[in-house]
Amino acid sequence: MGIGKDKAGHGALRLTAWASSALLGWGIAFALPLPIHAQSLPPDQNLDDTLPAPTSASSTDPSAAPTPDSQATAPANQTTTSSDAPLNAPLRLTGIDPTTTGSTLDNDLRRVNQRESAVDGLKARQYPDRADAQGIPLGTFTLRPSINQSVNIERDRTGDVKNNRTFLQTDLRSTLTSDWDRHALTITGEGVWQRNVGGTGEEKPTVNLNADLRLDLPADTTAHVTAGYQFYREDTSDPNAIAGASKQSAVNQYTAGLSLERDFGLLRGTTAVALTRSVYSNAVLSDGTTVTLSDRNQTAGSWRGRIGYELSPAIIPFVEVDLGRAVYDQTRDSNGYARSNQSYGGKGGVEVDLGEKFKGELGFGYQHTEFDDSRLSSVDSPTIDGSLAWSPQRGTDISVGLSTTVQPSTTAGLSGYTAYQLTSTVAHQLRDDLTAKLTGGTIWRDYPSNGSAADETEYDAAFGLTWGINRYLDLTGNVGYQLTTRDVGDSTRQLQAGIGLTAKR
């Protein structure tokens, strides 16, 4: 009986299994003619609502989306100089849906922008009493503001002339970033306000605002629309500064730009236009006399085109050409010279991208600048430009920048000079709450050999420490030294040190 019951039971189970299999197969048969594609989902529907969690992408399928651990992360160092812009990697569209990029697909197939992750994809260590400030959510944006109040001393000496001062400095910094599925908007702002509380010396306020709107377009195309504003006061060591002035000219600069980047397979193309408007205020001499500098007001425009060839995803040689035109508001300056000018040049180089650990580019070229006034000689100079971001180990970031620019002169009979600039920064995290930063650089101002001006070289070095008291407060300290040597004339030396407190959110 027991055996008969077991047989009957097994028969019932087999019948039930057969019926279930038939129903399941019937359902699959109806489901198979409906393939699932990213573009078949409505815009307001998430893939997680219709599909189970993905396992792992096959390495032999070029259209498969990589797992989050294999996605590209942010560069090792995002620091940039005022003359260099960060490298923008072009989008690689799969051709299936122009609104998505297969190389950046996450759980949500409609999301182009990647979420930030650790360098190696591992879960970051958590410090409940020492966590990074998360920012202030404002709709689809995140605001990360900070303010630093410091007390500083400065020792300035040019020949036998000395200026010593003690001053308070307030630094305001803020970043507003979007969190959109496609496109991205980043707005950054920096401001420095100084007030002397002892000694003599010129206060040097600055303001710097920049906005960058990235548009992810179809056909492997990315567009950047940029705008900016900068305010600063000319330094007494600047070659165009007014000698003996108690208050140098304040400069207001307005910038706007548009660039397009496209991936043609093995070829990469970039074209960009930029417009800069510069306005100079009056300078004040030691006796109270004002010097009008409106003859320096100008509007400059430039165009740049680049073609690169992908030898491999990590190495891309390129060639680049550029054209520029600067038009002054006044046809002739106070000395009677027509300083409007045009320039053209080109360079060749290579881009290197080894991921988050090492990336950069280096290019060599030549630039020619000629002026409307025949009495002003043209400026011809070889150029070298580049940038490097390297992270040899976690917690250590190294950045190097090279730039070549042609600066017009305000001296009668002198056209201008070529400035070669080298900047470098090394930041190292000594502990999870203590970071050291060392910066250094040099600027060589090369005047034409047929002119009356002499070359000069500027050296800069600074060291700073930042101690994170908690997630909202940092204690900062820094010391810096600057030396300007001239082939003709006295050298200038400046020593500055300060200590401050930063509040951030």
Short mmCIF file of C-alpha atoms in Angstrom, two decimals:
data_model
loop_
_atom_site.label_atom_id
_atom_site.label_comp_id
_atom_site.label_asym_id
_atom_site.label_seq_id
_atom_site.Cartn_x
_atom_site.Cartn_y
_atom_site.Cartn_z
CA MET A 1 0.00 0.00 0.00
CA GLY A 2 2.76 2.28 0.82
CA ILE A 3 4.41 1.54 -2.49
CA GLY A 4 1.13 2.03 -4.39
CA LYS A 5 0.57 5.37 -2.70
CA ASP A 6 4.05 6.51 -3.58
CA LYS A 7 3.49 5.63 -7.23
CA ALA A 8 0.17 7.44 -7.29
CA GLY A 9 1.74 10.46 -5.61
CA HIS A 10 4.59 10.59 -8.12
CA GLY A 11 2.12 10.31 -10.96
CA ALA A 12 0.16 13.27 -9.65
CA LEU A 13 3.36 15.29 -9.30
CA ARG A 14 4.39 14.44 -12.87
CA LEU A 15 0.98 15.52 -14.15
CA THR A 16 1.17 18.79 -12.26
CA ALA A 17 4.71 19.49 -13.50
CA TRP A 18 3.65 18.73 -17.10
CA ALA A 19 0.73 21.14 -16.88
CA SER A 20 2.86 23.88 -15.34
CA SER A 21 5.51 23.45 -18.04
CA ALA A 22 2.87 23.69 -20.76
CA LEU A 23 1.44 26.90 -19.33
CA LEU A 24 4.94 28.41 -18.85
CA GLY A 25 5.98 27.46 -22.42
CA TRP A 26 2.77 28.97 -23.79
CA GLY A 27 3.48 32.21 -21.97
CA ILE A 28 7.06 32.30 -23.24
CA ALA A 29 5.89 31.62 -26.79
CA PHE A 30 3.69 34.72 -26.64
CA ALA A 31 6.44 36.78 -25.02
CA LEU A 32 9.25 35.88 -27.44
CA PRO A 33 8.01 37.91 -30.45
CA LEU A 34 8.27 41.06 -28.32
CA PRO A 35 12.04 41.87 -27.99
CA ILE A 36 12.99 44.30 -25.30
CA HIS A 37 15.01 47.36 -26.39
CA ALA A 38 15.98 50.48 -24.51
CA GLN A 39 13.96 52.66 -26.88
CA SER A 40 10.80 50.57 -26.36
CA LEU A 41 10.45 51.81 -22.79
CA PRO A 42 8.33 54.92 -22.23
CA PRO A 43 10.29 57.93 -20.89
CA ASP A 44 8.70 57.71 -17.46
CA GLN A 45 9.25 53.95 -17.02
CA ASN A 46 12.33 52.47 -15.37
CA LEU A 47 13.91 49.27 -16.63
CA ASP A 48 13.83 47.89 -13.09
CA ASP A 49 10.02 47.79 -13.38
CA THR A 50 10.11 45.23 -16.23
CA LEU A 51 13.41 43.34 -15.98
CA PRO A 52 15.24 41.50 -13.21
CA ALA A 53 18.55 42.84 -12.01
CA PRO A 54 21.30 42.26 -14.63
CA THR A 55 24.10 39.83 -13.90
CA SER A 56 27.28 40.42 -15.89
CA ALA A 57 27.82 41.71 -19.44
CA SER A 58 29.50 39.43 -21.95
CA SER A 59 32.96 40.62 -23.00
CA THR A 60 32.32 39.42 -26.57
CA ASP A 61 29.26 41.64 -27.11
CA PRO A 62 30.37 45.15 -28.08
CA SER A 63 26.95 46.61 -27.44
CA ALA A 64 26.64 45.20 -23.94
CA ALA A 65 26.66 47.74 -21.15
CA PRO A 66 29.56 47.38 -18.70
CA THR A 67 28.95 46.79 -15.05
CA PRO A 68 29.30 49.71 -12.63
CA ASP A 69 32.70 48.37 -11.51
CA SER A 70 34.06 48.72 -15.05
CA GLN A 71 32.71 52.17 -15.75
CA ALA A 72 35.10 55.07 -16.19
CA THR A 73 35.48 57.21 -13.12
CA ALA A 74 36.35 60.87 -12.69
CA PRO A 75 39.89 62.06 -13.55
CA ALA A 76 42.50 61.81 -10.85
CA ASN A 77 42.78 65.50 -10.58
CA GLN A 78 40.31 68.08 -11.79
CA THR A 79 42.43 71.09 -11.09
CA THR A 80 42.85 73.42 -14.01
CA THR A 81 44.55 76.60 -14.66
CA SER A 82 42.93 79.78 -15.89
CA SER A 83 44.32 79.22 -19.38
CA ASP A 84 43.65 75.46 -19.74
CA ALA A 85 40.44 73.70 -19.85
CA PRO A 86 39.86 70.15 -18.68
CA LEU A 87 39.82 67.43 -21.39
CA ASN A 88 36.31 66.42 -22.50
CA ALA A 89 36.06 62.83 -23.62
CA PRO A 90 33.71 62.55 -26.65
CA LEU A 91 30.55 60.46 -26.38
CA ARG A 92 30.47 57.03 -28.06
CA LEU A 93 26.91 56.32 -29.18
CA THR A 94 25.83 52.78 -30.03
CA GLY A 95 23.59 53.85 -32.88
CA ILE A 96 20.55 52.05 -31.38
CA ASP A 97 19.12 55.03 -29.57
CA PRO A 98 20.59 58.53 -30.08
CA THR A 99 19.44 59.56 -26.60
CA THR A 100 21.59 57.03 -24.76
CA THR A 101 25.21 55.96 -24.74
CA GLY A 102 25.95 52.28 -24.35
CA SER A 103 29.27 52.97 -22.62
CA THR A 104 27.57 54.71 -19.68
CA LEU A 105 24.35 52.73 -19.21
CA ASP A 106 23.48 51.99 -15.60
CA ASN A 107 20.39 50.34 -14.18
CA ASP A 108 18.39 53.15 -15.77
CA LEU A 109 18.91 52.91 -19.55
CA ARG A 110 17.73 56.48 -19.97
CA ARG A 111 20.60 57.89 -17.91
CA VAL A 112 23.65 59.19 -19.81
CA ASN A 113 25.51 60.77 -16.90
CA GLN A 114 27.39 58.41 -14.61
CA ARG A 115 27.11 58.38 -10.88
CA GLU A 116 30.37 59.02 -9.05
CA SER A 117 32.09 55.95 -7.62
CA ALA A 118 35.35 54.98 -5.97
CA VAL A 119 38.52 54.74 -8.06
CA ASP A 120 38.60 50.93 -7.96
CA GLY A 121 34.87 50.39 -7.60
CA LEU A 122 35.15 49.30 -3.95
CA LYS A 123 32.94 50.65 -1.24
CA ALA A 124 34.53 53.69 0.36
CA ARG A 125 35.42 53.63 4.03
CA GLN A 126 32.93 55.46 6.17
CA TYR A 127 33.94 57.95 8.87
CA PRO A 128 30.80 59.01 10.74
CA ASP A 129 32.61 62.01 12.26
CA ARG A 130 34.60 62.85 9.10
CA ALA A 131 32.44 62.63 5.98
CA ASP A 132 32.59 64.83 2.93
CA ALA A 133 30.03 67.60 2.78
CA GLN A 134 27.09 66.39 0.72
CA GLY A 135 25.89 69.79 -0.44
CA ILE A 136 22.47 71.43 -0.50
CA PRO A 137 19.88 69.89 -2.88
CA LEU A 138 18.04 72.48 -4.97
CA GLY A 139 15.59 70.60 -7.17
CA THR A 140 17.67 68.77 -9.78
CA PHE A 141 20.81 70.68 -8.71
CA THR A 142 23.26 70.33 -5.84
CA LEU A 143 24.94 73.39 -4.31
CA ARG A 144 28.28 72.98 -2.51
CA PRO A 145 29.31 76.30 -0.93
CA SER A 146 32.30 77.09 1.29
CA ILE A 147 33.73 80.18 2.96
CA ASN A 148 37.24 80.66 4.35
CA GLN A 149 38.27 83.46 6.70
CA SER A 150 42.01 83.91 7.20
CA VAL A 151 44.56 86.26 8.72
CA ASN A 152 47.63 86.89 6.54
CA ILE A 153 50.92 88.73 6.48
CA GLU A 154 52.78 89.88 3.37
CA ARG A 155 56.34 91.11 2.87
CA ASP A 156 57.03 92.75 -0.49
CA ARG A 157 60.36 94.18 -1.65
CA THR A 158 61.48 95.67 -4.99
CA GLY A 159 65.03 96.96 -4.85
CA ASP A 160 65.15 99.21 -1.76
CA VAL A 161 61.38 99.76 -1.65
CA LYS A 162 59.58 97.68 0.97
CA ASN A 163 55.88 97.19 1.64
CA ASN A 164 54.68 95.14 4.61
CA ARG A 165 51.06 94.56 5.49
CA THR A 166 48.71 92.45 7.59
CA PHE A 167 45.32 91.79 6.10
CA LEU A 168 42.13 89.81 6.47
CA GLN A 169 41.04 87.69 3.52
CA THR A 170 37.66 86.11 2.83
CA ASP A 171 37.44 83.38 0.18
CA LEU A 172 34.03 82.36 -1.13
CA ARG A 173 33.73 79.26 -3.30
CA SER A 174 30.67 77.50 -4.61
CA THR A 175 29.77 74.81 -7.16
CA LEU A 176 26.31 74.18 -8.58
CA THR A 177 25.96 70.91 -10.51
CA SER A 178 22.98 69.33 -12.22
CA ASP A 179 21.74 65.77 -11.76
CA TRP A 180 20.01 65.14 -15.07
CA ASP A 181 19.61 61.91 -17.03
CA ARG A 182 21.10 63.64 -20.09
CA HIS A 183 23.14 66.81 -20.54
CA ALA A 184 24.89 68.54 -17.63
CA LEU A 185 25.22 72.08 -16.30
CA THR A 186 28.07 73.11 -13.98
CA ILE A 187 28.40 76.59 -12.50
CA THR A 188 31.45 77.50 -10.40
CA GLY A 189 32.15 80.70 -8.53
CA GLU A 190 35.13 82.04 -6.58
CA GLY A 191 35.62 85.36 -4.87
CA VAL A 192 38.42 86.86 -2.76
CA TRP A 193 38.01 89.99 -0.64
CA GLN A 194 40.90 91.59 1.24
CA ARG A 195 41.11 94.33 3.87
CA ASN A 196 44.34 95.70 5.30
CA VAL A 197 44.47 95.94 9.09
CA GLY A 198 48.11 97.03 9.34
CA GLY A 199 50.99 98.27 7.21
CA THR A 200 50.83 99.41 3.59
CA GLY A 201 50.18 97.47 0.44
CA GLU A 202 47.59 97.11 -2.29
CA GLU A 203 44.50 95.03 -1.69
CA LYS A 204 43.87 92.43 -4.41
CA PRO A 205 40.21 91.36 -4.71
CA THR A 206 39.21 88.81 -7.37
CA VAL A 207 35.99 87.33 -8.73
CA ASN A 208 35.73 84.37 -11.08
CA LEU A 209 32.43 82.91 -12.37
CA ASN A 210 32.13 80.16 -14.99
CA ALA A 211 29.25 78.16 -16.47
CA ASP A 212 29.49 75.10 -18.71
CA LEU A 213 26.43 73.51 -20.33
CA ARG A 214 27.15 70.13 -21.91
CA LEU A 215 24.68 68.92 -24.52
CA ASP A 216 24.64 65.23 -25.49
CA LEU A 217 23.59 65.33 -29.15
CA PRO A 218 22.87 62.49 -31.58
CA ALA A 219 25.46 61.13 -34.03
CA ASP A 220 28.30 60.86 -31.51
CA THR A 221 28.35 64.64 -30.97
CA THR A 222 28.85 66.63 -27.80
CA ALA A 223 28.41 70.40 -27.51
CA HIS A 224 29.66 72.75 -24.80
CA VAL A 225 28.19 76.22 -24.27
CA THR A 226 30.32 78.27 -21.87
CA ALA A 227 30.15 81.72 -20.31
CA GLY A 228 32.23 83.46 -17.68
CA TYR A 229 33.15 86.63 -15.85
CA GLN A 230 36.44 87.55 -14.20
CA PHE A 231 37.46 90.54 -12.12
CA TYR A 232 40.98 91.20 -10.86
CA ARG A 233 43.39 94.03 -10.19
CA GLU A 234 46.67 94.16 -12.08
CA ASP A 235 49.69 93.23 -10.02
CA THR A 236 52.44 95.79 -9.53
CA SER A 237 54.92 93.27 -10.98
CA ASP A 238 52.93 92.98 -14.24
CA PRO A 239 54.83 94.43 -17.22
CA ASN A 240 51.79 96.54 -18.21
CA ALA A 241 51.18 97.92 -14.70
CA ILE A 242 51.53 101.66 -14.07
CA ALA A 243 54.83 102.40 -12.33
CA GLY A 244 54.41 104.24 -9.01
CA ALA A 245 50.63 103.72 -8.86
CA SER A 246 49.04 103.36 -5.45
CA LYS A 247 46.05 101.59 -7.02
CA GLN A 248 46.42 99.59 -10.21
CA SER A 249 43.74 99.20 -12.86
CA ALA A 250 40.83 96.85 -12.22
CA VAL A 251 40.13 94.49 -15.13
CA ASN A 252 36.69 93.15 -16.02
CA GLN A 253 36.62 90.25 -18.49
CA TYR A 254 33.52 88.67 -20.04
CA THR A 255 33.83 85.41 -21.98
CA ALA A 256 31.54 83.23 -24.07
CA GLY A 257 32.25 80.13 -26.11
CA LEU A 258 30.80 77.25 -28.10
CA SER A 259 32.50 73.96 -29.00
CA LEU A 260 31.46 70.82 -30.85
CA GLU A 261 33.14 67.43 -30.52
CA ARG A 262 32.36 64.47 -32.75
CA ASP A 263 33.58 60.89 -32.95
CA PHE A 264 33.96 59.63 -36.54
CA GLY A 265 35.18 56.19 -35.54
CA LEU A 266 38.97 56.34 -35.65
CA LEU A 267 38.86 60.12 -36.20
CA ARG A 268 38.01 62.72 -33.55
CA GLY A 269 36.99 66.22 -34.61
CA THR A 270 36.67 69.39 -32.53
CA THR A 271 35.77 72.94 -33.51
CA ALA A 272 35.37 75.84 -31.10
CA VAL A 273 34.81 79.58 -31.10
CA ALA A 274 35.44 81.95 -28.17
CA LEU A 275 34.79 85.63 -27.50
CA THR A 276 36.44 87.76 -24.78
CA ARG A 277 35.60 91.32 -23.80
CA SER A 278 38.18 93.19 -21.59
CA VAL A 279 37.46 96.52 -19.86
CA TYR A 280 40.10 98.44 -17.84
CA SER A 281 39.39 101.00 -15.11
CA ASN A 282 41.53 104.01 -14.21
CA ALA A 283 44.74 103.67 -12.18
CA VAL A 284 45.50 106.00 -9.26
CA LEU A 285 48.99 107.44 -8.71
CA SER A 286 50.54 108.05 -5.30
CA ASP A 287 49.70 111.79 -5.53
CA GLY A 288 46.03 111.08 -6.24
CA THR A 289 46.19 111.65 -10.00
CA THR A 290 44.13 109.25 -12.10
CA VAL A 291 45.40 107.67 -15.30
CA THR A 292 42.75 106.74 -17.87
CA LEU A 293 43.30 103.31 -19.41
CA SER A 294 40.21 103.06 -21.58
CA ASP A 295 42.49 102.87 -24.64
CA ARG A 296 43.22 99.26 -23.58
CA ASN A 297 39.58 98.15 -23.81
CA GLN A 298 39.25 95.47 -26.46
CA THR A 299 37.17 92.60 -27.86
CA ALA A 300 38.94 89.43 -29.00
CA GLY A 301 37.60 86.44 -30.89
CA SER A 302 39.20 83.13 -31.81
CA TRP A 303 38.45 79.93 -33.72
CA ARG A 304 40.10 76.56 -33.14
CA GLY A 305 39.89 73.29 -35.07
CA ARG A 306 41.39 69.92 -34.21
CA ILE A 307 41.53 66.48 -35.85
CA GLY A 308 42.76 63.45 -33.94
CA TYR A 309 43.41 59.86 -35.04
CA GLU A 310 42.80 57.01 -32.59
CA LEU A 311 45.81 54.72 -32.70
CA SER A 312 44.26 53.10 -29.63
CA PRO A 313 41.71 54.22 -27.04
CA ALA A 314 44.66 55.43 -24.94
CA ILE A 315 46.78 57.22 -27.59
CA ILE A 316 45.38 59.82 -30.02
CA PRO A 317 47.79 61.99 -32.08
CA PHE A 318 46.27 65.28 -33.28
CA VAL A 319 46.84 68.40 -35.34
CA GLU A 320 45.27 71.75 -34.52
CA VAL A 321 44.98 75.18 -36.15
CA ASP A 322 43.72 78.44 -34.66
CA LEU A 323 42.86 81.94 -35.84
CA GLY A 324 42.36 85.06 -33.73
CA ARG A 325 41.45 88.72 -34.03
CA ALA A 326 41.58 91.47 -31.35
CA VAL A 327 39.91 94.85 -31.96
CA TYR A 328 40.49 97.80 -29.61
CA ASP A 329 37.69 100.27 -28.89
CA GLN A 330 39.99 103.16 -29.81
CA THR A 331 41.76 102.93 -33.14
CA ARG A 332 44.94 104.35 -31.57
CA ASP A 333 46.09 104.30 -27.95
CA SER A 334 47.35 107.27 -25.89
CA ASN A 335 50.78 106.93 -27.57
CA GLY A 336 49.32 106.98 -31.09
CA TYR A 337 49.74 103.26 -31.93
CA ALA A 338 47.09 101.10 -33.59
CA ARG A 339 47.24 97.94 -31.46
CA SER A 340 44.45 95.88 -33.02
CA ASN A 341 45.99 92.62 -34.19
CA GLN A 342 45.39 89.25 -35.78
CA SER A 343 47.08 85.93 -35.14
CA TYR A 344 47.24 82.46 -36.59
CA GLY A 345 49.07 79.34 -35.61
CA GLY A 346 49.07 75.57 -35.44
CA LYS A 347 50.42 72.69 -33.44
CA GLY A 348 50.68 68.94 -33.36
CA GLY A 349 50.72 66.62 -30.39
CA VAL A 350 49.27 63.57 -28.72
CA GLU A 351 46.53 62.83 -26.18
CA VAL A 352 47.06 60.04 -23.65
CA ASP A 353 44.23 58.56 -21.59
CA LEU A 354 45.04 55.63 -19.29
CA GLY A 355 41.92 56.02 -17.18
CA GLU A 356 41.66 57.64 -13.79
CA LYS A 357 45.35 57.08 -13.03
CA PHE A 358 47.01 58.96 -15.89
CA LYS A 359 45.77 61.27 -18.62
CA GLY A 360 46.91 64.39 -20.42
CA GLU A 361 48.14 65.87 -23.67
CA LEU A 362 51.20 67.64 -25.07
CA GLY A 363 51.51 69.72 -28.22
CA PHE A 364 54.21 71.74 -30.01
CA GLY A 365 53.53 74.44 -32.57
CA TYR A 366 54.14 77.96 -33.83
CA GLN A 367 52.17 81.22 -33.61
CA HIS A 368 52.39 84.48 -35.55
CA THR A 369 50.83 87.75 -34.35
CA GLU A 370 50.91 90.94 -36.38
CA PHE A 371 49.55 94.40 -35.57
CA ASP A 372 47.65 96.95 -37.63
CA ASP A 373 50.35 99.55 -36.96
CA SER A 374 53.34 98.96 -39.26
CA ARG A 375 55.64 100.48 -36.62
CA LEU A 376 54.95 97.56 -34.30
CA SER A 377 56.93 94.45 -35.17
CA SER A 378 55.13 91.09 -35.33
CA VAL A 379 55.55 88.54 -32.56
CA ASP A 380 56.63 85.09 -33.80
CA SER A 381 57.13 82.36 -31.27
CA PRO A 382 57.23 78.57 -30.95
CA THR A 383 54.55 77.26 -28.61
CA ILE A 384 54.29 74.39 -26.15
CA ASP A 385 51.01 73.54 -24.44
CA GLY A 386 49.95 70.59 -22.36
CA SER A 387 48.33 69.23 -19.25
CA LEU A 388 48.87 66.15 -17.11
CA ALA A 389 46.86 64.51 -14.32
CA TRP A 390 48.51 61.58 -12.54
CA SER A 391 47.57 59.66 -9.42
CA PRO A 392 50.47 57.32 -8.55
CA GLN A 393 48.57 56.01 -5.53
CA ARG A 394 45.33 56.57 -3.72
CA GLY A 395 45.41 59.87 -1.87
CA THR A 396 48.15 61.39 -4.06
CA ASP A 397 47.35 63.60 -7.04
CA ILE A 398 49.87 65.32 -9.31
CA SER A 399 48.99 67.86 -12.00
CA VAL A 400 51.23 69.74 -14.45
CA GLY A 401 50.27 72.46 -16.92
CA LEU A 402 52.13 74.13 -19.78
CA SER A 403 50.85 77.12 -21.75
CA THR A 404 52.10 79.68 -24.29
CA THR A 405 50.35 83.01 -24.80
CA VAL A 406 51.13 86.24 -26.66
CA GLN A 407 50.47 89.36 -24.58
CA PRO A 408 50.25 92.85 -26.15
CA SER A 409 52.30 95.62 -24.59
CA THR A 410 51.33 99.16 -23.59
CA THR A 411 54.87 100.58 -23.96
CA ALA A 412 55.35 102.98 -26.86
CA GLY A 413 57.06 101.27 -29.80
CA LEU A 414 56.82 97.80 -28.21
CA SER A 415 54.38 95.30 -29.74
CA GLY A 416 54.24 92.64 -27.05
CA TYR A 417 55.86 89.53 -25.61
CA THR A 418 55.45 85.76 -25.41
CA ALA A 419 54.71 84.25 -22.00
CA TYR A 420 55.69 80.63 -21.33
CA GLN A 421 54.08 79.31 -18.15
CA LEU A 422 54.65 76.10 -16.18
CA THR A 423 52.44 75.19 -13.21
CA SER A 424 52.49 72.10 -11.00
CA THR A 425 50.60 70.83 -7.97
CA VAL A 426 51.19 67.84 -5.69
CA ALA A 427 48.45 66.97 -3.17
CA HIS A 428 48.90 64.13 -0.69
CA GLN A 429 46.49 62.83 1.91
CA LEU A 430 48.64 62.28 5.01
CA ARG A 431 45.64 60.99 6.96
CA ASP A 432 41.94 60.75 6.31
CA ASP A 433 41.56 64.23 7.86
CA LEU A 434 44.90 65.85 6.93
CA THR A 435 45.96 66.87 3.40
CA ALA A 436 49.17 68.58 2.29
CA LYS A 437 49.53 70.51 -0.97
CA LEU A 438 52.67 71.79 -2.66
CA THR A 439 52.44 74.12 -5.67
CA GLY A 440 55.12 75.62 -7.86
CA GLY A 441 55.51 77.32 -11.19
CA THR A 442 57.39 79.73 -13.37
CA ILE A 443 56.59 82.30 -16.06
CA TRP A 444 59.16 83.39 -18.64
CA ARG A 445 58.28 86.60 -20.48
CA ASP A 446 60.19 86.63 -23.75
CA TYR A 447 60.34 89.98 -25.56
CA PRO A 448 61.33 90.34 -29.23
CA SER A 449 65.09 90.67 -29.65
CA ASN A 450 64.68 93.83 -31.74
CA GLY A 451 62.76 95.63 -28.96
CA SER A 452 63.93 97.78 -26.07
CA ALA A 453 62.37 95.68 -23.28
CA ALA A 454 64.31 93.04 -21.35
CA ASP A 455 63.16 89.52 -20.54
CA GLU A 456 62.02 88.60 -17.05
CA THR A 457 61.25 85.40 -15.18
CA GLU A 458 58.85 84.79 -12.30
CA TYR A 459 59.11 81.88 -9.83
CA ASP A 460 56.35 80.79 -7.45
CA ALA A 461 56.25 78.21 -4.65
CA ALA A 462 53.70 77.55 -1.91
CA PHE A 463 52.90 74.94 0.73
CA GLY A 464 49.59 74.40 2.50
CA LEU A 465 47.94 72.09 5.02
CA THR A 466 44.23 71.36 5.48
CA TRP A 467 42.97 69.66 8.64
CA GLY A 468 39.38 68.44 8.58
CA ILE A 469 37.96 69.12 12.02
CA ASN A 470 34.63 67.62 10.96
CA ARG A 471 32.47 67.40 7.88
CA TYR A 472 31.66 71.12 8.03
CA LEU A 473 34.89 72.76 9.28
CA ASP A 474 38.49 72.77 8.00
CA LEU A 475 41.54 74.46 9.48
CA THR A 476 43.94 75.77 6.81
CA GLY A 477 47.47 77.12 6.83
CA ASN A 478 49.75 78.18 3.98
CA VAL A 479 53.02 79.91 3.17
CA GLY A 480 54.19 81.10 -0.25
CA TYR A 481 57.12 82.84 -1.89
CA GLN A 482 57.41 84.67 -5.24
CA LEU A 483 60.53 85.93 -6.97
CA THR A 484 60.61 88.01 -10.17
CA THR A 485 63.99 88.53 -11.80
CA ARG A 486 64.61 91.00 -14.64
CA ASP A 487 67.51 91.24 -17.06
CA VAL A 488 67.31 95.02 -16.57
CA GLY A 489 65.96 96.47 -13.33
CA ASP A 490 65.48 95.42 -9.72
CA SER A 491 64.11 92.04 -8.71
CA THR A 492 60.88 91.69 -6.75
CA ARG A 493 60.47 89.35 -3.77
CA GLN A 494 57.24 88.58 -1.96
CA LEU A 495 56.59 86.37 1.08
CA GLN A 496 53.07 85.59 2.28
CA ALA A 497 51.72 83.39 5.09
CA GLY A 498 48.32 82.90 6.66
CA ILE A 499 46.02 80.74 8.74
CA GLY A 500 42.27 80.38 8.36
CA LEU A 501 39.07 78.44 8.99
CA THR A 502 36.78 77.06 6.29
CA ALA A 503 33.07 76.39 6.73
CA LYS A 504 31.50 74.23 4.03
CA ARG A 505 28.26 72.51 3.19
#
